[in-house]
Amino acid sequence: MLELNNIYLTLNQNNRPLVKNLSYVLDSGSKTAIIGEEGNGKSTLLKFIYDKKLIEAYCQYQGNVVNHDYKIGYLTQFLDSKWNNEPVVNYFLKNSPEEEIDYDKYSLFGDLLKLLVKVGLSEDILEEDYLVGYLSGGEKVKLQLCKLLLEENDILLLDEPTNDLDIETLTWLEEFISTEKKPIIFVSHDETLLENTANTIIHLEQIKRKSDARYTVAKTTYNDYVNQRLRGIETQNQQAANELRNYRSEVSTLKEIKNKVQIANPGRTNRMNSLLAQEKKLDEKQLTQKADVEEAINVRFNSDVSIPNGKTVLDLEVDNLVVGNNTIASNISLFVQGPEHIVIVGQNGAGKSTLMKKIYAELKEREDINLGYMPQNYEDILDLNQSAVDFLKIKNVPDSEIRSLMGNMKFTSDEMTSLIKELSGGQRAKLLLIKMILENCNVLLLDEPTRNLSPLSNPVIRNILTNYNGTIISVSHDRKYIKEVCQKAYWLDSNGLNQISIDDAILGKKPKVLSK
């Protein structure tokens, strides 16, 4: 149905290979997930499949894509900011912000209204004065999904369709991907969605300290692939360790025999020649090597970083939460003590990120806590023209310690000195985490902390945060994060902030009885 033939993708900047000799045939009904660490070329591969011109500015390529005249629909990772000043209704009537309105598209509005209901968007957004820029990040993703599904495509390419989506819509998206008859290739960091939808895995890896690339195609579920891979790595590493141990024992034994022969019978050249032949044979022995995989993240907060049990971290009262000229929530009250780990959930557009900004403004001047902040938009606190290592420089912290932490987070030497604007979203998230570790922050304010990290990295990050002895105030739609890291959950809607159970937060259930 769609064929990838001998695909090579190489970055112009440093000639780093992203994909080498990838061949793959997309079958009818296939739900193919592309996985891999941050910066490994997942989005670049999707762009290449859709339109080679999208990567020409930064990437060399070889090979070809044969789609047999099937129409391909492509969901981009980010909605073009040029749409922000356009009414939402125009997004469905134009192919690009610069084009004129195509009035024939009004015939699709019956289907559009049904889709809006399915993804949890009100038809009120189609009013002429409702601009795209008014929408939250998750609502913009929903907008893109609706437009994509209105088109008559034969194959769907989805780049991070789960980014910023509320849990209710995530559940709908899982059902859609699972039951859709059209083949889908998608990139996602949401492990739960991967577990529930993918039937084929393409794993892109960077090996040999990111100097080489390889890929694996497995026609199996995500869980089975991960488990098989871990078992294979463990088996190979155990075999390598056993062979190395036996080899060293044989070398040591042979050395002892040679010494004895030289001392006791220096003239026995035949015996010595035999021993030298054995030694040469040992030297030529091909030993199993340890599995060449991307190194696991190896960082954590200092065990001394903590906050006293019961210490008041936040006592917030907000009469009205306002976005633009609209009040989106009222009577918000939130009390947080040390060392609680809390999460705020709710539907897209409820004002969660706006509330996090309020909390940040409340806490950043406090001198009795050490605050770390990861906003939804990293650019709010990152200077994109600064180098990664310069962003992390802290008084009295040696440069060697900074670089060591970056290495443990899988940054190469080149990436350490790269400008932040050249790094992937996941690498920028890792920079913010490293900063918090270096500054020994005992209160973390995290807006969707796992959304840009790979599904292979996320279990490690969750473990780090689960064992963190400080306070965490977070917003997340990551169901595994909510379950493993968080102790309390709060639902935000127009009525305010109300506590719900962790189980209800994972399911995206609204509170039945409002209780502060």
Tab-separated table of N, CA, C and O in Angstrom, residues 5-74:
chain	number	residue	atom	x	y	z
A	5	ASN	N	11.619	2.490	0.441
A	5	ASN	CA	12.691	1.716	-0.180
A	5	ASN	C	14.059	2.339	0.095
A	5	ASN	O	14.366	3.434	-0.395
A	6	ASN	N	14.852	1.641	0.912
A	6	ASN	CA	16.256	2.015	1.158
A	6	ASN	C	16.404	3.495	1.530
A	6	ASN	O	17.157	4.244	0.909
A	7	ILE	N	15.708	3.885	2.598
A	7	ILE	CA	15.704	5.288	3.016
A	7	ILE	C	16.941	5.597	3.856
A	7	ILE	O	17.240	4.898	4.833
A	8	TYR	N	17.654	6.659	3.481
A	8	TYR	CA	18.769	7.211	4.260
A	8	TYR	C	18.433	8.668	4.568
A	8	TYR	O	18.113	9.440	3.648
A	9	LEU	N	18.526	9.060	5.825
A	9	LEU	CA	18.322	10.453	6.225
A	9	LEU	C	19.527	10.890	7.047
A	9	LEU	O	19.882	10.242	8.042
A	10	THR	N	20.167	11.996	6.649
A	10	THR	CA	21.384	12.472	7.312
A	10	THR	C	21.283	13.973	7.545
A	10	THR	O	20.950	14.725	6.618
A	11	LEU	N	21.574	14.415	8.762
A	11	LEU	CA	21.513	15.836	9.090
A	11	LEU	C	22.614	16.607	8.370
A	11	LEU	O	23.769	16.189	8.351
A	12	ASN	N	22.257	17.753	7.789
A	12	ASN	CA	23.243	18.587	7.098
A	12	ASN	C	24.283	19.148	8.059
A	12	ASN	O	25.466	19.243	7.727
A	13	GLN	N	23.834	19.526	9.253
A	13	GLN	CA	24.682	20.273	10.174
A	13	GLN	C	25.958	19.524	10.567
A	13	GLN	O	27.043	20.087	10.594
A	14	ASN	N	25.816	18.235	10.876
A	14	ASN	CA	26.978	17.482	11.369
A	14	ASN	C	27.132	16.112	10.712
A	14	ASN	O	27.894	15.278	11.184
A	15	ASN	N	26.379	15.907	9.612
A	15	ASN	CA	26.426	14.628	8.890
A	15	ASN	C	26.059	13.444	9.773
A	15	ASN	O	26.499	12.312	9.528
A	16	ARG	N	25.265	13.695	10.803
A	16	ARG	CA	24.841	12.593	11.684
A	16	ARG	C	23.706	11.817	11.021
A	16	ARG	O	22.697	12.395	10.635
A	17	PRO	N	23.865	10.495	10.865
A	17	PRO	CA	22.795	9.700	10.260
A	17	PRO	C	21.617	9.531	11.216
A	17	PRO	O	21.802	9.237	12.394
A	18	LEU	N	20.414	9.747	10.702
A	18	LEU	CA	19.196	9.510	11.476
A	18	LEU	C	18.565	8.164	11.112
A	18	LEU	O	18.081	7.447	11.984
A	19	VAL	N	18.572	7.872	9.822
A	19	VAL	CA	17.983	6.619	9.329
A	19	VAL	C	18.935	6.045	8.283
A	19	VAL	O	19.440	6.775	7.429
A	20	LYS	N	19.194	4.726	8.356
A	20	LYS	CA	20.084	4.077	7.398
A	20	LYS	C	19.396	2.860	6.794
A	20	LYS	O	19.009	1.938	7.502
A	21	ASN	N	19.206	2.933	5.460
A	21	ASN	CA	18.762	1.773	4.685
A	21	ASN	C	17.443	1.186	5.200
A	21	ASN	O	17.280	-0.030	5.276
A	22	LEU	N	16.509	2.060	5.528
A	22	LEU	CA	15.205	1.600	6.024
A	22	LEU	C	14.297	1.213	4.870
A	22	LEU	O	14.055	2.009	3.956
A	23	SER	N	13.819	-0.007	4.895
A	23	SER	CA	12.810	-0.468	3.944
A	23	SER	C	11.629	-1.012	4.732
A	23	SER	O	11.810	-1.717	5.738
A	24	TYR	N	10.437	-0.681	4.269
A	24	TYR	CA	9.244	-1.091	5.024
A	24	TYR	C	8.036	-0.986	4.109
A	24	TYR	O	7.923	-0.042	3.309
A	25	VAL	N	7.119	-1.937	4.229
A	25	VAL	CA	5.868	-1.909	3.483
A	25	VAL	C	4.723	-1.772	4.477
A	25	VAL	O	4.567	-2.601	5.384
A	26	LEU	N	3.931	-0.713	4.316
A	26	LEU	CA	2.782	-0.475	5.185
A	26	LEU	C	1.601	-1.294	4.683
A	26	LEU	O	1.125	-1.101	3.562
A	27	ASP	N	1.127	-2.202	5.530
A	27	ASP	CA	0.006	-3.051	5.147
A	27	ASP	C	-1.323	-2.377	5.457
A	27	ASP	O	-1.418	-1.492	6.309
A	28	SER	N	-2.361	-2.821	4.791
A	28	SER	CA	-3.708	-2.346	5.088
A	28	SER	C	-4.062	-2.719	6.528
A	28	SER	O	-3.847	-3.855	6.960
A	29	GLY	N	-4.583	-1.769	7.276
A	29	GLY	CA	-4.955	-2.033	8.665
A	29	GLY	C	-3.815	-1.923	9.653
A	29	GLY	O	-4.010	-2.102	10.856
A	30	SER	N	-2.609	-1.597	9.165
A	30	SER	CA	-1.472	-1.492	10.073
A	30	SER	C	-1.550	-0.214	10.901
A	30	SER	O	-1.890	0.851	10.398
A	31	LYS	N	-1.255	-0.326	12.179
A	31	LYS	CA	-1.127	0.821	13.080
A	31	LYS	C	0.340	0.846	13.528
A	31	LYS	O	0.722	0.191	14.501
A	32	THR	N	1.154	1.552	12.759
A	32	THR	CA	2.601	1.517	12.923
A	32	THR	C	3.077	2.690	13.778
A	32	THR	O	2.883	3.851	13.406
A	33	ALA	N	3.697	2.391	14.912
A	33	ALA	CA	4.230	3.420	15.799
A	33	ALA	C	5.731	3.554	15.580
A	33	ALA	O	6.457	2.561	15.616
A	34	ILE	N	6.187	4.778	15.349
A	34	ILE	CA	7.623	5.054	15.264
A	34	ILE	C	8.077	5.526	16.634
A	34	ILE	O	7.569	6.517	17.161
A	35	ILE	N	9.024	4.803	17.229
A	35	ILE	CA	9.504	5.169	18.559
A	35	ILE	C	11.019	5.407	18.514
A	35	ILE	O	11.685	5.053	17.549
A	36	GLY	N	11.528	5.995	19.576
A	36	GLY	CA	12.957	6.270	19.671
A	36	GLY	C	13.184	7.457	20.575
A	36	GLY	O	12.244	8.160	20.954
A	37	GLU	N	14.437	7.681	20.929
A	37	GLU	CA	14.755	8.775	21.827
A	37	GLU	C	14.603	10.123	21.122
A	37	GLU	O	14.430	10.197	19.905
A	38	GLU	N	14.692	11.209	21.925
A	38	GLU	CA	14.531	12.549	21.395
A	38	GLU	C	15.630	12.851	20.378
A	38	GLU	O	16.794	12.538	20.594
A	39	GLY	N	15.234	13.460	19.264
A	39	GLY	CA	16.218	13.837	18.251
A	39	GLY	C	16.671	12.705	17.356
A	39	GLY	O	17.640	12.853	16.600
A	40	ASN	N	15.974	11.571	17.396
A	40	ASN	CA	16.391	10.414	16.590
A	40	ASN	C	15.792	10.389	15.191
A	40	ASN	O	16.041	9.460	14.436
A	41	GLY	N	14.981	11.394	14.842
A	41	GLY	CA	14.498	11.482	13.468
A	41	GLY	C	13.097	10.980	13.232
A	41	GLY	O	12.698	10.775	12.078
A	42	LYS	N	12.300	10.798	14.283
A	42	LYS	CA	10.947	10.270	14.111
A	42	LYS	C	10.076	11.228	13.282
A	42	LYS	O	9.440	10.819	12.309
A	43	SER	N	10.061	12.508	13.680
A	43	SER	CA	9.265	13.492	12.942
A	43	SER	C	9.826	13.717	11.546
A	43	SER	O	9.070	13.905	10.585
A	44	THR	N	11.146	13.680	11.429
A	44	THR	CA	11.782	13.862	10.116
A	44	THR	C	11.379	12.750	9.163
A	44	THR	O	11.110	12.996	7.977
A	45	LEU	N	11.315	11.517	9.658
A	45	LEU	CA	10.891	10.395	8.815
A	45	LEU	C	9.443	10.573	8.356
A	45	LEU	O	9.126	10.344	7.185
A	46	LEU	N	8.561	11.011	9.265
A	46	LEU	CA	7.164	11.251	8.876
A	46	LEU	C	7.077	12.326	7.792
A	46	LEU	O	6.329	12.185	6.823
A	47	LYS	N	7.823	13.423	7.990
A	47	LYS	CA	7.810	14.500	6.991
A	47	LYS	C	8.302	13.989	5.641
A	47	LYS	O	7.739	14.327	4.591
A	48	PHE	N	9.354	13.174	5.663
A	48	PHE	CA	9.909	12.629	4.422
A	48	PHE	C	8.870	11.790	3.690
A	48	PHE	O	8.734	11.870	2.462
A	49	ILE	N	8.145	10.971	4.438
A	49	ILE	CA	7.121	10.124	3.829
A	49	ILE	C	6.039	10.983	3.173
A	49	ILE	O	5.576	10.689	2.072
A	50	TYR	N	5.675	12.080	3.833
A	50	TYR	CA	4.594	12.939	3.327
A	50	TYR	C	5.055	13.829	2.179
A	50	TYR	O	4.399	13.910	1.134
A	51	ASP	N	6.189	14.510	2.367
A	51	ASP	CA	6.677	15.444	1.353
A	51	ASP	C	8.160	15.710	1.609
A	51	ASP	O	8.526	16.366	2.592
A	52	LYS	N	9.010	15.229	0.718
A	52	LYS	CA	10.457	15.359	0.904
A	52	LYS	C	10.893	16.814	1.060
A	52	LYS	O	11.896	17.106	1.717
A	53	LYS	N	10.161	17.733	0.472
A	53	LYS	CA	10.539	19.151	0.525
A	53	LYS	C	10.555	19.688	1.958
A	53	LYS	O	11.238	20.666	2.245
A	54	LEU	N	9.796	19.045	2.852
A	54	LEU	CA	9.704	19.520	4.230
A	54	LEU	C	11.011	19.372	4.993
A	54	LEU	O	11.202	20.016	6.026
A	55	ILE	N	11.924	18.525	4.504
A	55	ILE	CA	13.172	18.303	5.246
A	55	ILE	C	14.407	18.781	4.488
A	55	ILE	O	15.519	18.693	5.002
A	56	GLU	N	14.233	19.291	3.293
A	56	GLU	CA	15.381	19.634	2.448
A	56	GLU	C	16.284	20.692	3.083
A	56	GLU	O	17.488	20.716	2.831
A	57	ALA	N	15.717	21.567	3.900
A	57	ALA	CA	16.502	22.662	4.474
A	57	ALA	C	17.521	22.182	5.497
A	57	ALA	O	18.522	22.864	5.748
A	58	TYR	N	17.290	20.992	6.084
A	58	TYR	CA	18.184	20.549	7.155
A	58	TYR	C	18.644	19.104	7.029
A	58	TYR	O	19.427	18.626	7.857
A	59	CYS	N	18.205	18.424	6.002
A	59	CYS	CA	18.492	16.987	5.954
A	59	CYS	C	18.735	16.516	4.521
A	59	CYS	O	18.021	16.906	3.591
A	60	GLN	N	19.767	15.680	4.340
A	60	GLN	CA	19.994	15.004	3.063
A	60	GLN	C	19.231	13.680	3.075
A	60	GLN	O	19.040	13.083	4.131
A	61	TYR	N	18.837	13.226	1.900
A	61	TYR	CA	18.085	11.970	1.863
A	61	TYR	C	18.401	11.168	0.614
A	61	TYR	O	18.811	11.708	-0.414
A	62	GLN	N	18.230	9.865	0.748
A	62	GLN	CA	18.297	8.935	-0.373
A	62	GLN	C	17.132	7.964	-0.218
A	62	GLN	O	16.569	7.818	0.858
A	63	GLY	N	16.831	7.259	-1.301
A	63	GLY	CA	15.729	6.314	-1.264
A	63	GLY	C	14.441	6.965	-1.725
A	63	GLY	O	14.400	8.161	-2.031
A	64	ASN	N	13.399	6.176	-1.797
A	64	ASN	CA	12.146	6.728	-2.294
A	64	ASN	C	10.937	6.128	-1.581
A	64	ASN	O	11.017	5.078	-0.946
A	65	VAL	N	9.827	6.856	-1.681
A	65	VAL	CA	8.553	6.430	-1.110
A	65	VAL	C	7.589	6.176	-2.264
A	65	VAL	O	7.402	7.037	-3.132
A	66	VAL	N	6.991	5.009	-2.287
A	66	VAL	CA	6.004	4.669	-3.313
A	66	VAL	C	4.656	4.526	-2.623
A	66	VAL	O	4.473	3.661	-1.768
A	67	ASN	N	3.711	5.397	-2.981
A	67	ASN	CA	2.400	5.316	-2.308
A	67	ASN	C	1.277	4.860	-3.236
A	67	ASN	O	0.112	4.829	-2.830
A	68	HIS	N	1.626	4.504	-4.498
A	68	HIS	CA	0.658	3.930	-5.430
A	68	HIS	C	-0.591	4.812	-5.563
A	68	HIS	O	-1.729	4.313	-5.613
A	69	ASP	N	-0.360	6.138	-5.572
A	69	ASP	CA	-1.432	7.129	-5.774
A	69	ASP	C	-2.460	7.157	-4.652
A	69	ASP	O	-3.568	7.669	-4.831
A	70	TYR	N	-2.100	6.622	-3.509
A	70	TYR	CA	-2.985	6.786	-2.349
A	70	TYR	C	-2.824	8.193	-1.792
A	70	TYR	O	-1.728	8.764	-1.785
A	71	LYS	N	-3.911	8.749	-1.293
A	71	LYS	CA	-3.873	10.097	-0.722
A	71	LYS	C	-3.468	10.010	0.749
A	71	LYS	O	-4.055	9.262	1.524
A	72	ILE	N	-2.446	10.797	1.121
A	72	ILE	CA	-1.907	10.755	2.477
A	72	ILE	C	-2.311	12.013	3.237
A	72	ILE	O	-2.141	13.127	2.751
A	73	GLY	N	-2.841	11.828	4.438
A	73	GLY	CA	-3.155	12.936	5.329
A	73	GLY	C	-2.103	13.026	6.421
A	73	GLY	O	-1.669	12.004	6.956
A	74	TYR	N	-1.687	14.254	6.742
A	74	TYR	CA	-0.554	14.445	7.661
A	74	TYR	C	-0.931	15.431	8.763
A	74	TYR	O	-1.313	16.571	8.488
